[in-house]
PDB file of C-alpha atoms and ligand atoms in Angstrom:
ATOM      1  CA  MET A  11     -17.131 102.847 -72.091  1.00  0.00           C
ATOM      2  CA  GLU A  12     -14.401 100.301 -71.783  1.00  0.00           C
ATOM      3  CA  VAL A  13     -12.589  99.811 -75.079  1.00  0.00           C
ATOM      4  CA  ILE A  14     -10.742  96.492 -75.135  1.00  0.00           C
ATOM      5  CA  ILE A  15      -8.463  96.020 -78.127  1.00  0.00           C
ATOM      6  CA  LEU A  16      -6.986  92.588 -78.717  1.00  0.00           C
ATOM      7  CA  GLU A  17      -4.714  91.308 -81.450  1.00  0.00           C
ATOM      8  CA  ASN A  18      -7.394  89.459 -83.370  1.00  0.00           C
ATOM      9  CA  GLN A  19     -10.991  88.264 -83.466  1.00  0.00           C
ATOM     10  CA  GLN A  20     -10.162  84.979 -81.760  1.00  0.00           C
ATOM     11  CA  ALA A  21      -8.634  86.674 -78.700  1.00  0.00           C
ATOM     12  CA  ALA A  22     -11.455  89.230 -78.456  1.00  0.00           C
ATOM     13  CA  SER A  23     -14.123  86.513 -78.781  1.00  0.00           C
ATOM     14  CA  GLU A  24     -12.411  84.445 -76.101  1.00  0.00           C
ATOM     15  CA  LEU A  25     -12.492  87.336 -73.657  1.00  0.00           C
ATOM     16  CA  ALA A  26     -16.099  88.209 -74.508  1.00  0.00           C
ATOM     17  CA  SER A  27     -17.153  84.587 -74.010  1.00  0.00           C
ATOM     18  CA  LYS A  28     -15.376  84.539 -70.646  1.00  0.00           C
ATOM     19  CA  ARG A  29     -17.434  87.514 -69.473  1.00  0.00           C
ATOM     20  CA  ILE A  30     -20.654  85.763 -70.532  1.00  0.00           C
ATOM     21  CA  LEU A  31     -19.620  82.487 -68.911  1.00  0.00           C
ATOM     22  CA  SER A  32     -18.671  84.273 -65.702  1.00  0.00           C
ATOM     23  CA  LEU A  33     -22.158  85.795 -65.524  1.00  0.00           C
ATOM     24  CA  VAL A  34     -23.930  82.518 -66.334  1.00  0.00           C
ATOM     25  CA  THR A  35     -21.890  80.675 -63.696  1.00  0.00           C
ATOM     26  CA  GLN A  36     -22.542  83.255 -61.001  1.00  0.00           C
ATOM     27  CA  THR A  37     -26.161  83.955 -61.927  1.00  0.00           C
ATOM     28  CA  PRO A  38     -27.562  80.808 -63.572  1.00  0.00           C
ATOM     29  CA  ASN A  39     -30.991  82.394 -64.118  1.00  0.00           C
ATOM     30  CA  CYS A  40     -29.591  85.473 -65.841  1.00  0.00           C
ATOM     31  CA  VAL A  41     -31.196  87.093 -68.883  1.00  0.00           C
ATOM     32  CA  LEU A  42     -29.005  87.329 -71.982  1.00  0.00           C
ATOM     33  CA  GLY A  43     -29.631  89.523 -75.005  1.00  0.00           C
ATOM     34  CA  PHE A  44     -28.402  87.885 -78.206  1.00  0.00           C
ATOM     35  CA  ALA A  45     -27.329  89.489 -81.476  1.00  0.00           C
ATOM     36  CA  THR A  46     -26.976  87.814 -84.867  1.00  0.00           C
ATOM     37  CA  GLY A  47     -24.624  88.481 -87.795  1.00  0.00           C
ATOM     38  CA  SER A  48     -21.187  87.030 -88.417  1.00  0.00           C
ATOM     39  CA  THR A  49     -19.426  88.998 -85.660  1.00  0.00           C
ATOM     40  CA  PRO A  50     -20.567  87.037 -82.571  1.00  0.00           C
ATOM     41  CA  LEU A  51     -20.275  83.594 -84.222  1.00  0.00           C
ATOM     42  CA  LYS A  52     -16.905  82.771 -82.652  1.00  0.00           C
ATOM     43  CA  THR A  53     -18.137  83.851 -79.233  1.00  0.00           C
ATOM     44  CA  TYR A  54     -21.190  81.601 -79.612  1.00  0.00           C
ATOM     45  CA  GLU A  55     -19.000  78.699 -80.684  1.00  0.00           C
ATOM     46  CA  LEU A  56     -16.941  79.155 -77.512  1.00  0.00           C
ATOM     47  CA  LEU A  57     -20.108  79.170 -75.380  1.00  0.00           C
ATOM     48  CA  GLY A  58     -21.129  75.889 -77.020  1.00  0.00           C
ATOM     49  CA  GLU A  59     -17.718  74.409 -76.250  1.00  0.00           C
ATOM     50  CA  ALA A  60     -17.957  75.562 -72.632  1.00  0.00           C
ATOM     51  CA  LYS A  61     -21.280  73.753 -72.336  1.00  0.00           C
ATOM     52  CA  SER A  62     -20.061  70.498 -73.850  1.00  0.00           C
ATOM     53  CA  GLN A  63     -16.535  70.449 -72.403  1.00  0.00           C
ATOM     54  CA  GLN A  64     -16.904  72.212 -69.029  1.00  0.00           C
ATOM     55  CA  ASN A  65     -20.522  71.341 -68.363  1.00  0.00           C
ATOM     56  CA  ILE A  66     -21.561  74.975 -67.956  1.00  0.00           C
ATOM     57  CA  ASP A  67     -25.266  74.978 -67.207  1.00  0.00           C
ATOM     58  CA  PHE A  68     -27.428  77.145 -69.473  1.00  0.00           C
ATOM     59  CA  SER A  69     -30.690  75.467 -68.502  1.00  0.00           C
ATOM     60  CA  LYS A  70     -31.899  78.363 -66.344  1.00  0.00           C
ATOM     61  CA  ILE A  71     -31.049  81.318 -68.533  1.00  0.00           C
ATOM     62  CA  THR A  72     -33.615  83.322 -70.456  1.00  0.00           C
ATOM     63  CA  SER A  73     -32.757  85.034 -73.719  1.00  0.00           C
ATOM     64  CA  PHE A  74     -34.109  87.780 -75.936  1.00  0.00           C
ATOM     65  CA  ASN A  75     -32.977  88.445 -79.483  1.00  0.00           C
ATOM     66  CA  LEU A  76     -32.560  91.924 -80.859  1.00  0.00           C
ATOM     67  CA  ASP A  77     -34.336  91.588 -84.162  1.00  0.00           C
ATOM     68  CA  GLU A  78     -35.877  89.560 -86.977  1.00  0.00           C
ATOM     69  CA  TYR A  79     -36.761  90.033 -90.629  1.00  0.00           C
ATOM     70  CA  VAL A  80     -40.413  90.626 -91.459  1.00  0.00           C
ATOM     71  CA  GLY A  81     -41.948  87.977 -93.707  1.00  0.00           C
ATOM     72  CA  LEU A  82     -39.389  85.191 -93.317  1.00  0.00           C
ATOM     73  CA  PRO A  83     -40.733  81.981 -91.802  1.00  0.00           C
ATOM     74  CA  THR A  84     -38.694  80.698 -88.850  1.00  0.00           C
ATOM     75  CA  ASP A  85     -37.387  77.779 -90.931  1.00  0.00           C
ATOM     76  CA  HIS A  86     -36.083  80.080 -93.694  1.00  0.00           C
ATOM     77  CA  ALA A  87     -32.303  79.596 -93.805  1.00  0.00           C
ATOM     78  CA  SER A  88     -31.691  83.366 -93.626  1.00  0.00           C
ATOM     79  CA  SER A  89     -34.052  84.099 -90.737  1.00  0.00           C
ATOM     80  CA  TYR A  90     -32.486  85.020 -87.434  1.00  0.00           C
ATOM     81  CA  SER A  91     -34.568  82.304 -85.838  1.00  0.00           C
ATOM     82  CA  TYR A  92     -32.812  79.717 -88.022  1.00  0.00           C
ATOM     83  CA  TYR A  93     -29.409  81.251 -87.232  1.00  0.00           C
ATOM     84  CA  MET A  94     -30.112  81.142 -83.502  1.00  0.00           C
ATOM     85  CA  HIS A  95     -31.185  77.495 -83.543  1.00  0.00           C
ATOM     86  CA  GLN A  96     -28.096  76.558 -85.475  1.00  0.00           C
ATOM     87  CA  HIS A  97     -25.507  78.570 -83.563  1.00  0.00           C
ATOM     88  CA  VAL A  98     -26.937  79.128 -80.087  1.00  0.00           C
ATOM     89  CA  PHE A  99     -30.161  77.408 -78.999  1.00  0.00           C
ATOM     90  CA  GLY A 100     -29.077  74.011 -80.330  1.00  0.00           C
ATOM     91  CA  PRO A 101     -25.477  74.028 -79.046  1.00  0.00           C
ATOM     92  CA  LEU A 102     -26.521  75.435 -75.643  1.00  0.00           C
ATOM     93  CA  GLY A 103     -29.488  73.056 -75.386  1.00  0.00           C
ATOM     94  CA  LEU A 104     -32.030  75.799 -74.708  1.00  0.00           C
ATOM     95  CA  SER A 105     -35.700  74.863 -74.587  1.00  0.00           C
ATOM     96  CA  PRO A 106     -38.386  76.982 -76.309  1.00  0.00           C
ATOM     97  CA  GLU A 107     -39.575  78.452 -72.982  1.00  0.00           C
ATOM     98  CA  GLN A 108     -36.126  79.933 -72.482  1.00  0.00           C
ATOM     99  CA  TYR A 109     -35.667  81.966 -75.647  1.00  0.00           C
ATOM    100  CA  HIS A 110     -37.531  84.802 -77.319  1.00  0.00           C
ATOM    101  CA  LEU A 111     -37.279  86.330 -80.785  1.00  0.00           C
ATOM    102  CA  PRO A 112     -39.557  88.916 -82.344  1.00  0.00           C
ATOM    103  CA  ASN A 113     -42.045  87.188 -84.639  1.00  0.00           C
ATOM    104  CA  GLY A 114     -41.534  88.676 -88.093  1.00  0.00           C
ATOM    105  CA  MET A 115     -44.500  86.650 -89.403  1.00  0.00           C
ATOM    106  CA  ALA A 116     -47.017  88.144 -86.950  1.00  0.00           C
ATOM    107  CA  ALA A 117     -50.261  89.268 -88.595  1.00  0.00           C
ATOM    108  CA  ASN A 118     -50.218  92.385 -86.437  1.00  0.00           C
ATOM    109  CA  ILE A 119     -46.638  93.626 -86.257  1.00  0.00           C
ATOM    110  CA  GLU A 120     -47.457  96.584 -84.037  1.00  0.00           C
ATOM    111  CA  LEU A 121     -49.062  94.325 -81.454  1.00  0.00           C
ATOM    112  CA  GLU A 122     -46.141  91.898 -81.721  1.00  0.00           C
ATOM    113  CA  CYS A 123     -43.721  94.757 -80.923  1.00  0.00           C
ATOM    114  CA  GLN A 124     -45.747  95.828 -77.874  1.00  0.00           C
ATOM    115  CA  GLN A 125     -45.944  92.248 -76.629  1.00  0.00           C
ATOM    116  CA  TYR A 126     -42.200  91.744 -77.107  1.00  0.00           C
ATOM    117  CA  GLU A 127     -41.474  94.825 -75.008  1.00  0.00           C
ATOM    118  CA  GLN A 128     -43.918  93.537 -72.397  1.00  0.00           C
ATOM    119  CA  LYS A 129     -42.114  90.188 -72.223  1.00  0.00           C
ATOM    120  CA  ILE A 130     -38.776  91.935 -71.697  1.00  0.00           C
ATOM    121  CA  LYS A 131     -40.364  94.042 -68.962  1.00  0.00           C
ATOM    122  CA  GLU A 132     -41.802  90.978 -67.222  1.00  0.00           C
ATOM    123  CA  ARG A 133     -38.729  88.781 -67.404  1.00  0.00           C
ATOM    124  CA  GLY A 134     -36.042  91.466 -67.620  1.00  0.00           C
ATOM    125  CA  PRO A 135     -34.080  93.532 -67.248  1.00  0.00           C
ATOM    126  CA  ILE A 136     -31.596  91.981 -69.635  1.00  0.00           C
ATOM    127  CA  ASP A 137     -28.470  91.372 -67.541  1.00  0.00           C
ATOM    128  CA  LEU A 138     -26.071  91.278 -70.459  1.00  0.00           C
ATOM    129  CA  GLN A 139     -26.729  92.364 -74.023  1.00  0.00           C
ATOM    130  CA  ILE A 140     -24.422  91.236 -76.836  1.00  0.00           C
ATOM    131  CA  LEU A 141     -24.205  93.597 -79.823  1.00  0.00           C
ATOM    132  CA  GLY A 142     -22.561  93.745 -83.216  1.00  0.00           C
ATOM    133  CA  ILE A 143     -22.528  96.932 -85.251  1.00  0.00           C
ATOM    134  CA  GLY A 144     -23.384  97.805 -88.847  1.00  0.00           C
ATOM    135  CA  ARG A 145     -21.013  99.794 -91.054  1.00  0.00           C
ATOM    136  CA  ASP A 146     -23.377 102.742 -90.676  1.00  0.00           C
ATOM    137  CA  GLY A 147     -23.318 102.498 -86.868  1.00  0.00           C
ATOM    138  CA  HIS A 148     -26.592 100.610 -86.467  1.00  0.00           C
ATOM    139  CA  ILE A 149     -27.215  98.325 -83.496  1.00  0.00           C
ATOM    140  CA  GLY A 150     -29.948  95.715 -83.732  1.00  0.00           C
ATOM    141  CA  PHE A 151     -31.586  97.062 -86.877  1.00  0.00           C
ATOM    142  CA  ASN A 152     -31.773 100.630 -85.604  1.00  0.00           C
ATOM    143  CA  GLU A 153     -30.676 102.412 -88.727  1.00  0.00           C
ATOM    144  CA  PRO A 154     -29.289 105.975 -88.730  1.00  0.00           C
ATOM    145  CA  GLY A 155     -32.024 108.398 -87.764  1.00  0.00           C
ATOM    146  CA  SER A 156     -33.558 105.994 -85.244  1.00  0.00           C
ATOM    147  CA  SER A 157     -34.797 107.794 -82.165  1.00  0.00           C
ATOM    148  CA  LEU A 158     -32.456 107.341 -79.227  1.00  0.00           C
ATOM    149  CA  GLY A 159     -35.639 106.794 -77.179  1.00  0.00           C
ATOM    150  CA  SER A 160     -37.001 104.079 -79.486  1.00  0.00           C
ATOM    151  CA  ARG A 161     -38.518 100.759 -78.443  1.00  0.00           C
ATOM    152  CA  THR A 162     -39.296  97.561 -80.349  1.00  0.00           C
ATOM    153  CA  ARG A 163     -40.905  98.498 -83.640  1.00  0.00           C
ATOM    154  CA  LEU A 164     -40.950  98.019 -87.407  1.00  0.00           C
ATOM    155  CA  LYS A 165     -37.997  99.508 -89.284  1.00  0.00           C
ATOM    156  CA  THR A 166     -37.120  99.791 -92.979  1.00  0.00           C
ATOM    157  CA  LEU A 167     -33.570  98.758 -93.845  1.00  0.00           C
ATOM    158  CA  THR A 168     -31.192 101.111 -95.630  1.00  0.00           C
ATOM    159  CA  GLU A 169     -29.801  99.992 -98.978  1.00  0.00           C
ATOM    160  CA  THR A 170     -26.350  99.802 -97.330  1.00  0.00           C
ATOM    161  CA  THR A 171     -27.576  97.264 -94.790  1.00  0.00           C
ATOM    162  CA  ARG A 172     -29.575  95.307 -97.372  1.00  0.00           C
ATOM    163  CA  GLY A 173     -26.437  95.163 -99.524  1.00  0.00           C
ATOM    164  CA  ASP A 174     -24.247  94.064 -96.588  1.00  0.00           C
ATOM    165  CA  ASN A 175     -26.682  91.334 -95.609  1.00  0.00           C
ATOM    166  CA  LYS A 176     -27.121  89.930 -99.135  1.00  0.00           C
ATOM    167  CA  ALA A 177     -24.293  87.508 -98.499  1.00  0.00           C
ATOM    168  CA  HIS A 178     -26.526  85.714 -95.987  1.00  0.00           C
ATOM    169  CA  PHE A 179     -29.326  85.185 -98.527  1.00  0.00           C
ATOM    170  CA  GLN A 180     -28.970  82.477-101.125  1.00  0.00           C
ATOM    171  CA  ASP A 181     -31.357  84.288-103.494  1.00  0.00           C
ATOM    172  CA  GLN A 182     -29.943  87.701-102.443  1.00  0.00           C
ATOM    173  CA  ARG A 183     -33.512  88.834-101.729  1.00  0.00           C
ATOM    174  CA  VAL A 184     -33.124  90.695 -98.462  1.00  0.00           C
ATOM    175  CA  PRO A 185     -36.438  91.833 -96.952  1.00  0.00           C
ATOM    176  CA  TYR A 186     -37.099  95.573 -96.696  1.00  0.00           C
ATOM    177  CA  HIS A 187     -38.654  95.409 -93.264  1.00  0.00           C
ATOM    178  CA  VAL A 188     -37.552  94.152 -89.886  1.00  0.00           C
ATOM    179  CA  VAL A 189     -38.696  94.184 -86.274  1.00  0.00           C
ATOM    180  CA  THR A 190     -36.004  95.418 -83.917  1.00  0.00           C
ATOM    181  CA  MET A 191     -35.655  96.252 -80.270  1.00  0.00           C
ATOM    182  CA  GLY A 192     -35.241 100.016 -79.991  1.00  0.00           C
ATOM    183  CA  ILE A 193     -32.219 101.924 -78.796  1.00  0.00           C
ATOM    184  CA  GLN A 194     -33.920 102.671 -75.483  1.00  0.00           C
ATOM    185  CA  SER A 195     -34.841  98.960 -75.074  1.00  0.00           C
ATOM    186  CA  ILE A 196     -31.167  98.074 -75.626  1.00  0.00           C
ATOM    187  CA  MET A 197     -29.959 100.789 -73.243  1.00  0.00           C
ATOM    188  CA  GLU A 198     -32.012  99.252 -70.411  1.00  0.00           C
ATOM    189  CA  ALA A 199     -29.745  96.200 -70.309  1.00  0.00           C
ATOM    190  CA  SER A 200     -27.575  96.216 -67.180  1.00  0.00           C
ATOM    191  CA  GLU A 201     -24.414  95.514 -69.142  1.00  0.00           C
ATOM    192  CA  ILE A 202     -23.577  95.639 -72.839  1.00  0.00           C
ATOM    193  CA  LEU A 203     -20.826  93.886 -74.808  1.00  0.00           C
ATOM    194  CA  LEU A 204     -20.324  95.279 -78.298  1.00  0.00           C
ATOM    195  CA  LEU A 205     -18.081  93.326 -80.660  1.00  0.00           C
ATOM    196  CA  ALA A 206     -16.566  94.608 -83.912  1.00  0.00           C
ATOM    197  CA  PHE A 207     -13.903  93.129 -86.142  1.00  0.00           C
ATOM    198  CA  GLY A 208     -12.234  94.144 -89.389  1.00  0.00           C
ATOM    199  CA  ASP A 209     -11.469  97.358 -91.316  1.00  0.00           C
ATOM    200  CA  ALA A 210     -15.040  97.747 -92.514  1.00  0.00           C
ATOM    201  CA  LYS A 211     -16.141  98.563 -88.953  1.00  0.00           C
ATOM    202  CA  ALA A 212     -13.339 101.041 -88.129  1.00  0.00           C
ATOM    203  CA  ASP A 213     -15.277 104.187 -89.092  1.00  0.00           C
ATOM    204  CA  ALA A 214     -18.422 103.163 -87.247  1.00  0.00           C
ATOM    205  CA  ILE A 215     -16.381 102.336 -84.147  1.00  0.00           C
ATOM    206  CA  ALA A 216     -14.493 105.661 -84.191  1.00  0.00           C
ATOM    207  CA  LYS A 217     -17.806 107.543 -84.459  1.00  0.00           C
ATOM    208  CA  THR A 218     -19.456 105.396 -81.782  1.00  0.00           C
ATOM    209  CA  VAL A 219     -16.687 105.820 -79.231  1.00  0.00           C
ATOM    210  CA  GLU A 220     -15.268 109.261 -79.969  1.00  0.00           C
ATOM    211  CA  GLY A 221     -17.890 111.090 -82.033  1.00  0.00           C
ATOM    212  CA  PRO A 222     -20.877 113.104 -80.856  1.00  0.00           C
ATOM    213  CA  ILE A 223     -23.949 111.300 -79.542  1.00  0.00           C
ATOM    214  CA  THR A 224     -26.347 111.425 -82.437  1.00  0.00           C
ATOM    215  CA  ALA A 225     -29.232 109.497 -83.942  1.00  0.00           C
ATOM    216  CA  SER A 226     -27.175 109.488 -87.159  1.00  0.00           C
ATOM    217  CA  VAL A 227     -24.836 106.999 -85.472  1.00  0.00           C
ATOM    218  CA  PRO A 228     -27.222 104.914 -83.368  1.00  0.00           C
ATOM    219  CA  ALA A 229     -24.446 103.093 -81.466  1.00  0.00           C
ATOM    220  CA  SER A 230     -23.149 106.434 -80.160  1.00  0.00           C
ATOM    221  CA  ALA A 231     -26.066 106.331 -77.676  1.00  0.00           C
ATOM    222  CA  LEU A 232     -23.992 103.748 -75.809  1.00  0.00           C
ATOM    223  CA  GLN A 233     -21.818 106.607 -74.532  1.00  0.00           C
ATOM    224  CA  TYR A 234     -24.652 107.215 -72.062  1.00  0.00           C
ATOM    225  CA  HIS A 235     -24.644 103.650 -70.784  1.00  0.00           C
ATOM    226  CA  PRO A 236     -22.810 103.068 -67.481  1.00  0.00           C
ATOM    227  CA  LYS A 237     -21.469  99.590 -68.288  1.00  0.00           C
ATOM    228  CA  VAL A 238     -20.393  98.976 -71.879  1.00  0.00           C
ATOM    229  CA  LYS A 239     -17.433  96.893 -72.980  1.00  0.00           C
ATOM    230  CA  ILE A 240     -16.345  97.206 -76.606  1.00  0.00           C
ATOM    231  CA  PHE A 241     -14.260  94.280 -77.851  1.00  0.00           C
ATOM    232  CA  LEU A 242     -12.237  95.076 -80.962  1.00  0.00           C
ATOM    233  CA  ASP A 243      -9.516  93.600 -83.093  1.00  0.00           C
ATOM    234  CA  LEU A 244      -6.729  95.919 -84.250  1.00  0.00           C
ATOM    235  CA  ALA A 245      -8.392  96.584 -87.617  1.00  0.00           C
ATOM    236  CA  ALA A 246     -11.711  97.720 -86.126  1.00  0.00           C
ATOM    237  CA  ALA A 247      -9.816  99.891 -83.618  1.00  0.00           C
ATOM    238  CA  SER A 248      -7.537 101.446 -86.240  1.00  0.00           C
ATOM    239  CA  LYS A 249      -9.379 104.780 -86.565  1.00  0.00           C
ATOM    240  CA  LEU A 250      -9.655 105.529 -82.845  1.00  0.00           C
ATOM    241  CA  GLN A 251      -7.760 108.679 -81.899  1.00  0.00           C
ATOM    242  CA  ASN A 252      -7.079 107.496 -78.367  1.00  0.00           C
ATOM    243  CA  LEU A 253      -6.108 103.981 -79.384  1.00  0.00           C
ATOM    244  CA  GLU A 254      -2.928 103.905 -77.331  1.00  0.00           C
ATOM    245  CA  TYR A 255      -4.677 105.172 -74.240  1.00  0.00           C
ATOM    246  CA  TYR A 256      -7.301 102.384 -74.425  1.00  0.00           C
ATOM    247  CA  GLN A 257      -4.519  99.820 -74.789  1.00  0.00           C
ATOM    248  CA  GLU A 258      -2.734 101.292 -71.789  1.00  0.00           C
ATOM    249  CA  VAL A 259      -5.908 101.204 -69.692  1.00  0.00           C
ATOM    250  CA  TYR A 260      -6.391  97.522 -70.496  1.00  0.00           C
ATOM    251  CA  ARG A 261      -2.750  96.628 -69.772  1.00  0.00           C
ATOM    252  CA  LYS A 262      -2.924  98.389 -66.411  1.00  0.00           C
ATOM    253  CA  LYS A 263      -6.299  96.987 -65.404  1.00  0.00           C
ATOM    254  CA  PRO A 264      -6.309  96.249 -61.666  1.00  0.00           C
ATOM    255  CA  ALA A 265      -6.445  92.518 -60.927  1.00  0.00           C
ATOM    256  CA  TRP A 266      -9.781  92.840 -59.107  1.00  0.00           C
ATOM    257  CA  GLN A 267     -11.412  94.140 -62.281  1.00  0.00           C
ATOM    258  CA  LEU A 268     -10.261  91.056 -64.185  1.00  0.00           C
ATOM    259  CA  ALA A 269     -12.454  88.961 -61.860  1.00  0.00           C
ATOM    260  CA  GLU A 270     -15.315  89.772 -64.245  1.00  0.00           C
ATOM    261  CA  PHE A 271     -13.728  87.451 -66.784  1.00  0.00           C
ATOM    262  CA  ILE A 272     -13.156  84.432 -64.583  1.00  0.00           C
TER     263      ILE A 272
HETATM  264  C1  GLP B 226     -27.249  93.033 -88.933  1.00  0.00           C
HETATM  265  C2  GLP B 226     -27.759  92.705 -87.540  1.00  0.00           C
HETATM  266  C3  GLP B 226     -26.915  93.382 -86.486  1.00  0.00           C
HETATM  267  C4  GLP B 226     -25.449  93.107 -86.756  1.00  0.00           C
HETATM  268  C5  GLP B 226     -25.060  93.685 -88.084  1.00  0.00           C
HETATM  269  C6  GLP B 226     -23.599  93.457 -88.432  1.00  0.00           C
HETATM  270  O1  GLP B 226     -27.714  94.234 -89.399  1.00  0.00           O
HETATM  271  N1  GLP B 226     -29.120  93.072 -87.360  1.00  0.00           N
HETATM  272  O2  GLP B 226     -27.299  92.893 -85.208  1.00  0.00           O
HETATM  273  O3  GLP B 226     -24.677  93.675 -85.733  1.00  0.00           O
HETATM  274  O4  GLP B 226     -25.845  93.035 -89.078  1.00  0.00           O
HETATM  275  O5  GLP B 226     -23.441  92.198 -88.982  1.00  0.00           O
HETATM  276  P1  GLP B 226     -22.074  91.426 -89.103  1.00  0.00           P
HETATM  277  O6  GLP B 226     -21.726  90.996 -87.726  1.00  0.00           O
HETATM  278  O7  GLP B 226     -22.371  90.252 -89.989  1.00  0.00           O
HETATM  279  O8  GLP B 226     -21.089  92.377 -89.659  1.00  0.00           O
END
């Protein structure tokens, strides 16, 4: 795990967006895994700017989203589909053949989950997966207790997550059920960027990076992944025991490793 701690969200999002842009430039037909939530918004904004100001070409990428609420139509303002159109698909000019989200309105959710996995298998592997993290250590919507070997399936949200996500619902009526890629589906991405900002994420980050690998902290499974970068601001990093060591590693990074961000 590479823990990259920068002074604030802006700086961390800039570096994360540079890694994504470097991949898209070198491998125009790459497969990106997108997350939702407020954490990656700045990174997405920077990708949009790169497209409009530097003419970066996103027309050959394919994308898969991590998750979606069950029972929200795609035009519902709180659906992840709506979020993605507003913040990513629109600004990057992606066409419908390029992007994939689980269909939370499917009549047969189990079949939908199997078909989503099949699509990832056919078009994947995901070259680069972007992740946020919940306060309880969830990734995607894999709540504590999720099997580390899980694949796309129906999950029930915890009250903590429903409470945290209320802010994104005008009527505060957060669905109970979601479809999410599993922890194993996420782990099959070739590279993972996890972003976390603010005090509220400090505990989850400390457990993810330095705690035991356990289904009780789903993100801790990432300790098994060979290529994970964790982008943090100082607040989210504040409970890491080896904070200074991670900062030292980043300061002393050999120049050839920085090529990943160009
Ligand atoms: C939701 C999403 C996750 C996201 C998490 C944190 O549960 N399913 O993908 O990482 O919220 O959200 P935020 O970035 O708004 O803190």
